[in-house]
Amino acid sequence: MSGSDSTGRPVRSPSGIAWLIGIGLTAGFLSGLFGVGGGILIVPAVVFLLGFGQRLAAGTSLAAIVPTSLVGVLSYAVNGTVDWVAAILLAIGAIGGAQLGSYLLSKLPKKALQWGFIGFLLVVVVSLFLIVPSRTAEIDLHVGSIIGLIVLGFLTGVLSGLLGIGGGVVVVPMLILLFGASDLIAKGTSLLMMVPTAISGTIGNVRRGNVDLTAAAIIGIAACTTTALGAIVASVVPPFVGNLLFAAFLVVIAIRMVFQAIKRS
């Protein structure tokens, strides 16, 4: 652990830097494997292991997600499993939704939102056992799906602003279940959507002093070295196995949120 100075910012130490690298390596692999940003791991890890405050942890995580998502997108794009148009539509909605979510953060009962989201995750987990995506399936773009993607992006942005939940946790299963995307296209598209969203959020966090840029750089660089490996594993495992792994990942997130909600109570 690294401790903190009088300003509340973590103090660098060899052990602290080692923790940052380890967090980055793990988050990068999960990002490539599941098409998520990795914030669901980074935030609690830097809080409990390195003594970051919650806001600084969230801002640092979002900054680290930028390079991680870029490498992830390239890894999926090499195999043609990124829907660029769908990602842009999702990002348009997410950027606006994140602003509303940040505004509603102090207006709505967070406890009720947390339990509602936990219920949503459990429904998604069950659905992933019922629907096995085809590796050749793509997102059919028409007026209805275009509107739906913007709405999905908007709702994802709102949840991100309210609960600090990364977009991939919502976007990946919804692209599979609602838009008929293959698991790989869902993951690649999710990672691309995160890039402008994370950049937008990071700019705001830097202005507010809620980012440890050095820690974000260490985590991000470390994550970039394992993101491609995660994407390779995702492309090798069968779609049903991919669904099982993602469902297990969501269960872990739900359990973590349950403990958070109980702790706050």
mmCIF file of C-alpha atoms in Angstrom:
data_model
loop_
_atom_site.group_PDB
_atom_site.id
_atom_site.type_symbol
_atom_site.label_atom_id
_atom_site.label_comp_id
_atom_site.label_asym_id
_atom_site.label_seq_id
_atom_site.Cartn_x
_atom_site.Cartn_y
_atom_site.Cartn_z
ATOM 1 C CA MET A 1 0.000 0.000 0.000
ATOM 2 C CA SER A 2 1.195 3.492 -0.730
ATOM 3 C CA GLY A 3 -0.550 5.648 1.884
ATOM 4 C CA SER A 4 -1.489 9.264 1.198
ATOM 5 C CA ASP A 5 -0.094 12.723 1.777
ATOM 6 C CA SER A 6 -1.721 15.738 3.417
ATOM 7 C CA THR A 7 -3.737 16.451 0.277
ATOM 8 C CA GLY A 8 -5.294 12.975 0.287
ATOM 9 C CA ARG A 9 -3.489 11.938 -2.896
ATOM 10 C CA PRO A 10 -1.650 8.603 -2.849
ATOM 11 C CA VAL A 11 2.096 8.718 -2.249
ATOM 12 C CA ARG A 12 4.270 6.796 -4.719
ATOM 13 C CA SER A 13 6.234 3.803 -3.452
ATOM 14 C CA PRO A 14 7.654 0.687 -5.147
ATOM 15 C CA SER A 15 4.824 -1.425 -3.726
ATOM 16 C CA GLY A 16 2.218 1.125 -4.832
ATOM 17 C CA ILE A 17 3.583 1.199 -8.373
ATOM 18 C CA ALA A 18 3.637 -2.611 -8.413
ATOM 19 C CA TRP A 19 -0.034 -2.642 -7.385
ATOM 20 C CA LEU A 20 -0.875 -0.161 -10.160
ATOM 21 C CA ILE A 21 0.856 -2.357 -12.745
ATOM 22 C CA GLY A 22 -0.905 -5.483 -11.459
ATOM 23 C CA ILE A 23 -4.277 -3.731 -11.535
ATOM 24 C CA GLY A 24 -3.607 -2.589 -15.102
ATOM 25 C CA LEU A 25 -2.573 -6.041 -16.321
ATOM 26 C CA THR A 26 -5.727 -7.629 -14.895
ATOM 27 C CA ALA A 27 -8.060 -4.851 -16.059
ATOM 28 C CA GLY A 28 -6.599 -4.951 -19.563
ATOM 29 C CA PHE A 29 -7.200 -8.680 -19.927
ATOM 30 C CA LEU A 30 -10.795 -8.362 -18.684
ATOM 31 C CA SER A 31 -11.336 -5.417 -21.031
ATOM 32 C CA GLY A 32 -10.286 -7.427 -24.074
ATOM 33 C CA LEU A 33 -12.115 -10.564 -22.963
ATOM 34 C CA PHE A 34 -15.466 -8.974 -22.119
ATOM 35 C CA GLY A 35 -15.490 -5.681 -24.053
ATOM 36 C CA VAL A 36 -15.645 -3.614 -20.869
ATOM 37 C CA GLY A 37 -13.523 -0.671 -19.780
ATOM 38 C CA GLY A 38 -12.159 -2.336 -16.668
ATOM 39 C CA GLY A 39 -13.377 0.356 -14.290
ATOM 40 C CA ILE A 40 -15.417 -2.180 -12.334
ATOM 41 C CA LEU A 41 -12.055 -3.622 -11.206
ATOM 42 C CA ILE A 42 -9.863 -0.498 -11.197
ATOM 43 C CA VAL A 43 -12.060 1.663 -8.939
ATOM 44 C CA PRO A 44 -12.377 -0.719 -5.950
ATOM 45 C CA ALA A 45 -8.769 -1.895 -6.379
ATOM 46 C CA VAL A 46 -7.191 1.564 -6.111
ATOM 47 C CA VAL A 47 -9.543 2.471 -3.246
ATOM 48 C CA PHE A 48 -8.809 -0.585 -1.080
ATOM 49 C CA LEU A 49 -5.216 -1.278 -2.086
ATOM 50 C CA LEU A 50 -3.846 2.244 -2.539
ATOM 51 C CA GLY A 51 -6.074 4.458 -0.430
ATOM 52 C CA PHE A 52 -7.575 6.546 -3.228
ATOM 53 C CA GLY A 53 -10.685 8.569 -2.456
ATOM 54 C CA GLN A 54 -13.811 7.481 -4.339
ATOM 55 C CA ARG A 55 -13.920 10.462 -6.699
ATOM 56 C CA LEU A 56 -10.194 10.317 -7.441
ATOM 57 C CA ALA A 57 -10.495 6.570 -8.052
ATOM 58 C CA ALA A 58 -13.379 7.014 -10.501
ATOM 59 C CA GLY A 59 -11.613 9.814 -12.384
ATOM 60 C CA THR A 60 -8.305 7.944 -12.544
ATOM 61 C CA SER A 61 -10.069 4.796 -13.739
ATOM 62 C CA LEU A 62 -11.854 6.662 -16.520
ATOM 63 C CA ALA A 63 -8.566 8.161 -17.735
ATOM 64 C CA ALA A 64 -6.905 4.728 -17.745
ATOM 65 C CA ILE A 65 -9.789 3.339 -19.801
ATOM 66 C CA VAL A 66 -8.955 5.602 -22.780
ATOM 67 C CA PRO A 67 -5.748 3.826 -23.955
ATOM 68 C CA THR A 68 -7.091 0.436 -22.862
ATOM 69 C CA SER A 69 -10.228 0.814 -24.994
ATOM 70 C CA LEU A 70 -8.204 2.058 -27.975
ATOM 71 C CA VAL A 71 -6.001 -1.042 -27.942
ATOM 72 C CA GLY A 72 -9.077 -3.223 -27.465
ATOM 73 C CA VAL A 73 -10.802 -1.634 -30.454
ATOM 74 C CA LEU A 74 -7.754 -2.236 -32.652
ATOM 75 C CA SER A 75 -7.599 -5.858 -31.484
ATOM 76 C CA TYR A 76 -11.231 -6.462 -32.480
ATOM 77 C CA ALA A 77 -11.045 -4.312 -35.630
ATOM 78 C CA VAL A 78 -8.270 -6.518 -37.045
ATOM 79 C CA ASN A 79 -10.848 -9.322 -37.255
ATOM 80 C CA GLY A 80 -13.619 -7.023 -38.520
ATOM 81 C CA THR A 81 -15.671 -7.345 -35.330
ATOM 82 C CA VAL A 82 -16.407 -3.667 -34.693
ATOM 83 C CA ASP A 83 -19.585 -1.931 -35.885
ATOM 84 C CA TRP A 84 -18.309 1.636 -36.277
ATOM 85 C CA VAL A 85 -21.690 3.235 -37.020
ATOM 86 C CA ALA A 86 -23.404 1.543 -34.070
ATOM 87 C CA ALA A 87 -20.563 2.631 -31.769
ATOM 88 C CA ILE A 88 -20.917 6.264 -32.858
ATOM 89 C CA LEU A 89 -24.683 6.164 -32.247
ATOM 90 C CA LEU A 90 -24.139 4.649 -28.800
ATOM 91 C CA ALA A 91 -21.497 7.269 -27.965
ATOM 92 C CA ILE A 92 -23.790 10.124 -28.997
ATOM 93 C CA GLY A 93 -26.414 8.889 -26.560
ATOM 94 C CA ALA A 94 -23.913 8.025 -23.812
ATOM 95 C CA ILE A 95 -22.240 11.438 -23.727
ATOM 96 C CA GLY A 96 -25.582 13.172 -23.217
ATOM 97 C CA GLY A 97 -26.803 10.539 -20.773
ATOM 98 C CA ALA A 98 -23.697 10.835 -18.600
ATOM 99 C CA GLN A 99 -24.363 14.534 -18.107
ATOM 100 C CA LEU A 100 -27.946 13.812 -16.997
ATOM 101 C CA GLY A 101 -26.753 10.995 -14.739
ATOM 102 C CA SER A 102 -24.254 13.295 -13.041
ATOM 103 C CA TYR A 103 -27.027 15.860 -12.482
ATOM 104 C CA LEU A 104 -29.464 13.266 -11.088
ATOM 105 C CA LEU A 105 -26.796 11.812 -8.777
ATOM 106 C CA SER A 106 -27.781 14.149 -5.955
ATOM 107 C CA LYS A 107 -31.511 14.057 -6.772
ATOM 108 C CA LEU A 108 -32.420 10.357 -6.820
ATOM 109 C CA PRO A 109 -32.170 7.698 -4.072
ATOM 110 C CA LYS A 110 -28.946 5.877 -4.942
ATOM 111 C CA LYS A 111 -29.790 2.845 -2.808
ATOM 112 C CA ALA A 112 -32.958 2.099 -4.780
ATOM 113 C CA LEU A 113 -31.053 2.566 -8.045
ATOM 114 C CA GLN A 114 -28.354 0.140 -6.922
ATOM 115 C CA TRP A 115 -30.838 -2.603 -6.050
ATOM 116 C CA GLY A 116 -32.711 -1.996 -9.300
ATOM 117 C CA PHE A 117 -29.489 -2.357 -11.284
ATOM 118 C CA ILE A 118 -28.577 -5.541 -9.392
ATOM 119 C CA GLY A 119 -31.954 -6.962 -10.421
ATOM 120 C CA PHE A 120 -31.280 -5.914 -14.018
ATOM 121 C CA LEU A 121 -27.913 -7.707 -14.001
ATOM 122 C CA LEU A 122 -29.492 -10.917 -12.725
ATOM 123 C CA VAL A 123 -32.129 -10.824 -15.485
ATOM 124 C CA VAL A 124 -29.350 -10.352 -18.049
ATOM 125 C CA VAL A 125 -27.423 -13.300 -16.580
ATOM 126 C CA VAL A 126 -30.441 -15.589 -17.022
ATOM 127 C CA SER A 127 -30.993 -14.280 -20.575
ATOM 128 C CA LEU A 128 -27.392 -15.072 -21.544
ATOM 129 C CA PHE A 129 -28.101 -18.745 -20.846
ATOM 130 C CA LEU A 130 -31.161 -18.679 -23.119
ATOM 131 C CA ILE A 131 -29.749 -16.857 -26.154
ATOM 132 C CA VAL A 132 -26.530 -18.020 -27.802
ATOM 133 C CA PRO A 133 -25.249 -15.455 -30.350
ATOM 134 C CA SER A 134 -24.080 -16.471 -33.794
ATOM 135 C CA ARG A 135 -20.499 -15.516 -34.652
ATOM 136 C CA THR A 136 -21.699 -14.326 -38.080
ATOM 137 C CA ALA A 137 -24.542 -12.145 -36.740
ATOM 138 C CA GLU A 138 -24.329 -8.383 -37.313
ATOM 139 C CA ILE A 139 -26.365 -5.378 -36.189
ATOM 140 C CA ASP A 140 -29.089 -4.584 -38.728
ATOM 141 C CA LEU A 141 -29.177 -0.805 -39.052
ATOM 142 C CA HIS A 142 -32.561 0.757 -39.863
ATOM 143 C CA VAL A 143 -34.585 3.625 -38.448
ATOM 144 C CA GLY A 144 -35.804 1.621 -35.453
ATOM 145 C CA SER A 145 -32.393 0.189 -34.543
ATOM 146 C CA ILE A 146 -30.684 3.565 -35.012
ATOM 147 C CA ILE A 147 -33.093 5.169 -32.525
ATOM 148 C CA GLY A 148 -32.726 2.159 -30.240
ATOM 149 C CA LEU A 149 -28.915 2.422 -30.219
ATOM 150 C CA ILE A 150 -29.023 6.114 -29.310
ATOM 151 C CA VAL A 151 -31.531 5.371 -26.531
ATOM 152 C CA LEU A 152 -29.380 2.478 -25.264
ATOM 153 C CA GLY A 153 -26.335 4.743 -25.269
ATOM 154 C CA PHE A 154 -28.269 7.447 -23.424
ATOM 155 C CA LEU A 155 -29.520 5.055 -20.724
ATOM 156 C CA THR A 156 -26.019 3.610 -20.373
ATOM 157 C CA GLY A 157 -24.617 7.102 -19.908
ATOM 158 C CA VAL A 158 -27.227 7.892 -17.252
ATOM 159 C CA LEU A 159 -26.374 4.710 -15.322
ATOM 160 C CA SER A 160 -22.686 5.497 -15.664
ATOM 161 C CA GLY A 161 -23.201 8.948 -14.186
ATOM 162 C CA LEU A 162 -25.447 7.668 -11.395
ATOM 163 C CA LEU A 163 -23.683 4.471 -10.350
ATOM 164 C CA GLY A 164 -20.204 4.721 -11.850
ATOM 165 C CA ILE A 165 -20.902 1.608 -13.929
ATOM 166 C CA GLY A 166 -18.859 1.205 -17.087
ATOM 167 C CA GLY A 167 -20.780 1.141 -20.359
ATOM 168 C CA GLY A 168 -19.693 -2.327 -21.428
ATOM 169 C CA VAL A 169 -21.530 -4.039 -18.582
ATOM 170 C CA VAL A 170 -24.803 -2.761 -20.078
ATOM 171 C CA VAL A 171 -23.988 -2.381 -23.770
ATOM 172 C CA VAL A 172 -22.463 -5.803 -24.494
ATOM 173 C CA PRO A 173 -25.401 -7.948 -23.292
ATOM 174 C CA MET A 174 -27.990 -5.533 -24.744
ATOM 175 C CA LEU A 175 -26.365 -5.586 -28.193
ATOM 176 C CA ILE A 176 -26.531 -9.384 -28.066
ATOM 177 C CA LEU A 177 -30.044 -9.715 -26.620
ATOM 178 C CA LEU A 178 -31.845 -6.773 -28.271
ATOM 179 C CA PHE A 179 -29.932 -6.082 -31.487
ATOM 180 C CA GLY A 180 -28.877 -9.610 -32.462
ATOM 181 C CA ALA A 181 -25.153 -8.847 -32.564
ATOM 182 C CA SER A 182 -22.538 -11.575 -32.265
ATOM 183 C CA ASP A 183 -20.679 -11.638 -28.981
ATOM 184 C CA LEU A 184 -17.475 -10.398 -30.652
ATOM 185 C CA ILE A 185 -19.143 -7.492 -32.470
ATOM 186 C CA ALA A 186 -20.906 -6.529 -29.241
ATOM 187 C CA LYS A 187 -17.575 -6.410 -27.381
ATOM 188 C CA GLY A 188 -15.635 -4.591 -30.102
ATOM 189 C CA THR A 189 -18.421 -2.038 -30.589
ATOM 190 C CA SER A 190 -18.701 -1.497 -26.833
ATOM 191 C CA LEU A 191 -14.981 -0.722 -26.556
ATOM 192 C CA LEU A 192 -15.165 1.796 -29.412
ATOM 193 C CA MET A 193 -18.156 3.516 -27.796
ATOM 194 C CA MET A 194 -16.143 3.975 -24.598
ATOM 195 C CA VAL A 195 -13.319 5.955 -26.220
ATOM 196 C CA PRO A 196 -15.117 9.297 -26.813
ATOM 197 C CA THR A 197 -17.192 8.807 -23.667
ATOM 198 C CA ALA A 198 -14.092 8.269 -21.511
ATOM 199 C CA ILE A 199 -12.250 11.177 -23.131
ATOM 200 C CA SER A 200 -15.201 13.493 -22.490
ATOM 201 C CA GLY A 201 -15.464 12.416 -18.865
ATOM 202 C CA THR A 202 -11.701 12.634 -18.312
ATOM 203 C CA ILE A 203 -11.532 16.226 -19.566
ATOM 204 C CA GLY A 204 -14.157 17.201 -17.000
ATOM 205 C CA ASN A 205 -12.429 15.248 -14.234
ATOM 206 C CA VAL A 206 -9.043 16.839 -14.976
ATOM 207 C CA ARG A 207 -10.605 20.284 -14.660
ATOM 208 C CA ARG A 208 -12.046 19.308 -11.276
ATOM 209 C CA GLY A 209 -8.793 17.743 -10.076
ATOM 210 C CA ASN A 210 -10.316 14.278 -9.842
ATOM 211 C CA VAL A 211 -7.601 12.434 -11.791
ATOM 212 C CA ASP A 212 -4.206 11.093 -10.768
ATOM 213 C CA LEU A 213 -2.642 11.254 -14.226
ATOM 214 C CA THR A 214 0.509 9.361 -13.232
ATOM 215 C CA ALA A 215 -1.468 6.468 -11.769
ATOM 216 C CA ALA A 216 -3.814 6.489 -14.779
ATOM 217 C CA ALA A 217 -0.827 6.318 -17.140
ATOM 218 C CA ILE A 218 0.734 3.382 -15.272
ATOM 219 C CA ILE A 219 -2.538 1.454 -15.182
ATOM 220 C CA GLY A 220 -3.365 2.306 -18.802
ATOM 221 C CA ILE A 221 0.048 1.338 -20.184
ATOM 222 C CA ALA A 222 0.037 -1.933 -18.231
ATOM 223 C CA ALA A 223 -3.513 -2.679 -19.402
ATOM 224 C CA CYS A 224 -2.560 -2.145 -23.036
ATOM 225 C CA THR A 225 -0.123 -5.064 -22.830
ATOM 226 C CA THR A 226 -2.843 -7.600 -21.953
ATOM 227 C CA THR A 227 -5.936 -6.235 -23.728
ATOM 228 C CA ALA A 228 -5.052 -7.902 -27.027
ATOM 229 C CA LEU A 229 -4.561 -11.223 -25.225
ATOM 230 C CA GLY A 230 -8.055 -10.945 -23.752
ATOM 231 C CA ALA A 231 -9.484 -10.240 -27.216
ATOM 232 C CA ILE A 232 -7.679 -13.296 -28.624
ATOM 233 C CA VAL A 233 -9.122 -15.520 -25.902
ATOM 234 C CA ALA A 234 -12.601 -14.090 -26.599
ATOM 235 C CA SER A 235 -12.300 -14.997 -30.292
ATOM 236 C CA VAL A 236 -11.113 -18.535 -29.548
ATOM 237 C CA VAL A 237 -13.762 -19.640 -27.048
ATOM 238 C CA PRO A 238 -17.159 -20.746 -28.473
ATOM 239 C CA PRO A 239 -20.051 -18.228 -28.221
ATOM 240 C CA PHE A 240 -21.858 -20.219 -25.511
ATOM 241 C CA VAL A 241 -18.688 -20.411 -23.411
ATOM 242 C CA GLY A 242 -18.249 -16.682 -23.959
ATOM 243 C CA ASN A 243 -21.778 -16.156 -22.646
ATOM 244 C CA LEU A 244 -21.029 -18.277 -19.583
ATOM 245 C CA LEU A 245 -17.864 -16.313 -18.824
ATOM 246 C CA PHE A 246 -19.645 -12.989 -19.248
ATOM 247 C CA ALA A 247 -22.530 -14.176 -17.069
ATOM 248 C CA ALA A 248 -20.039 -15.159 -14.344
ATOM 249 C CA PHE A 249 -18.432 -11.723 -14.651
ATOM 250 C CA LEU A 250 -21.828 -10.032 -14.203
ATOM 251 C CA VAL A 251 -22.588 -12.194 -11.159
ATOM 252 C CA VAL A 252 -19.325 -11.022 -9.545
ATOM 253 C CA ILE A 253 -20.300 -7.403 -10.258
ATOM 254 C CA ALA A 254 -23.781 -7.974 -8.794
ATOM 255 C CA ILE A 255 -22.325 -9.544 -5.640
ATOM 256 C CA ARG A 256 -19.937 -6.614 -5.235
ATOM 257 C CA MET A 257 -22.833 -4.166 -5.590
ATOM 258 C CA VAL A 258 -24.880 -6.110 -3.021
ATOM 259 C CA PHE A 259 -22.060 -5.787 -0.485
ATOM 260 C CA GLN A 260 -21.754 -2.079 -1.291
ATOM 261 C CA ALA A 261 -25.480 -1.529 -0.812
ATOM 262 C CA ILE A 262 -25.516 -3.477 2.476
ATOM 263 C CA LYS A 263 -22.434 -1.634 3.727
ATOM 264 C CA ARG A 264 -24.043 1.745 3.024
ATOM 265 C CA SER A 265 -27.199 0.619 4.847
#
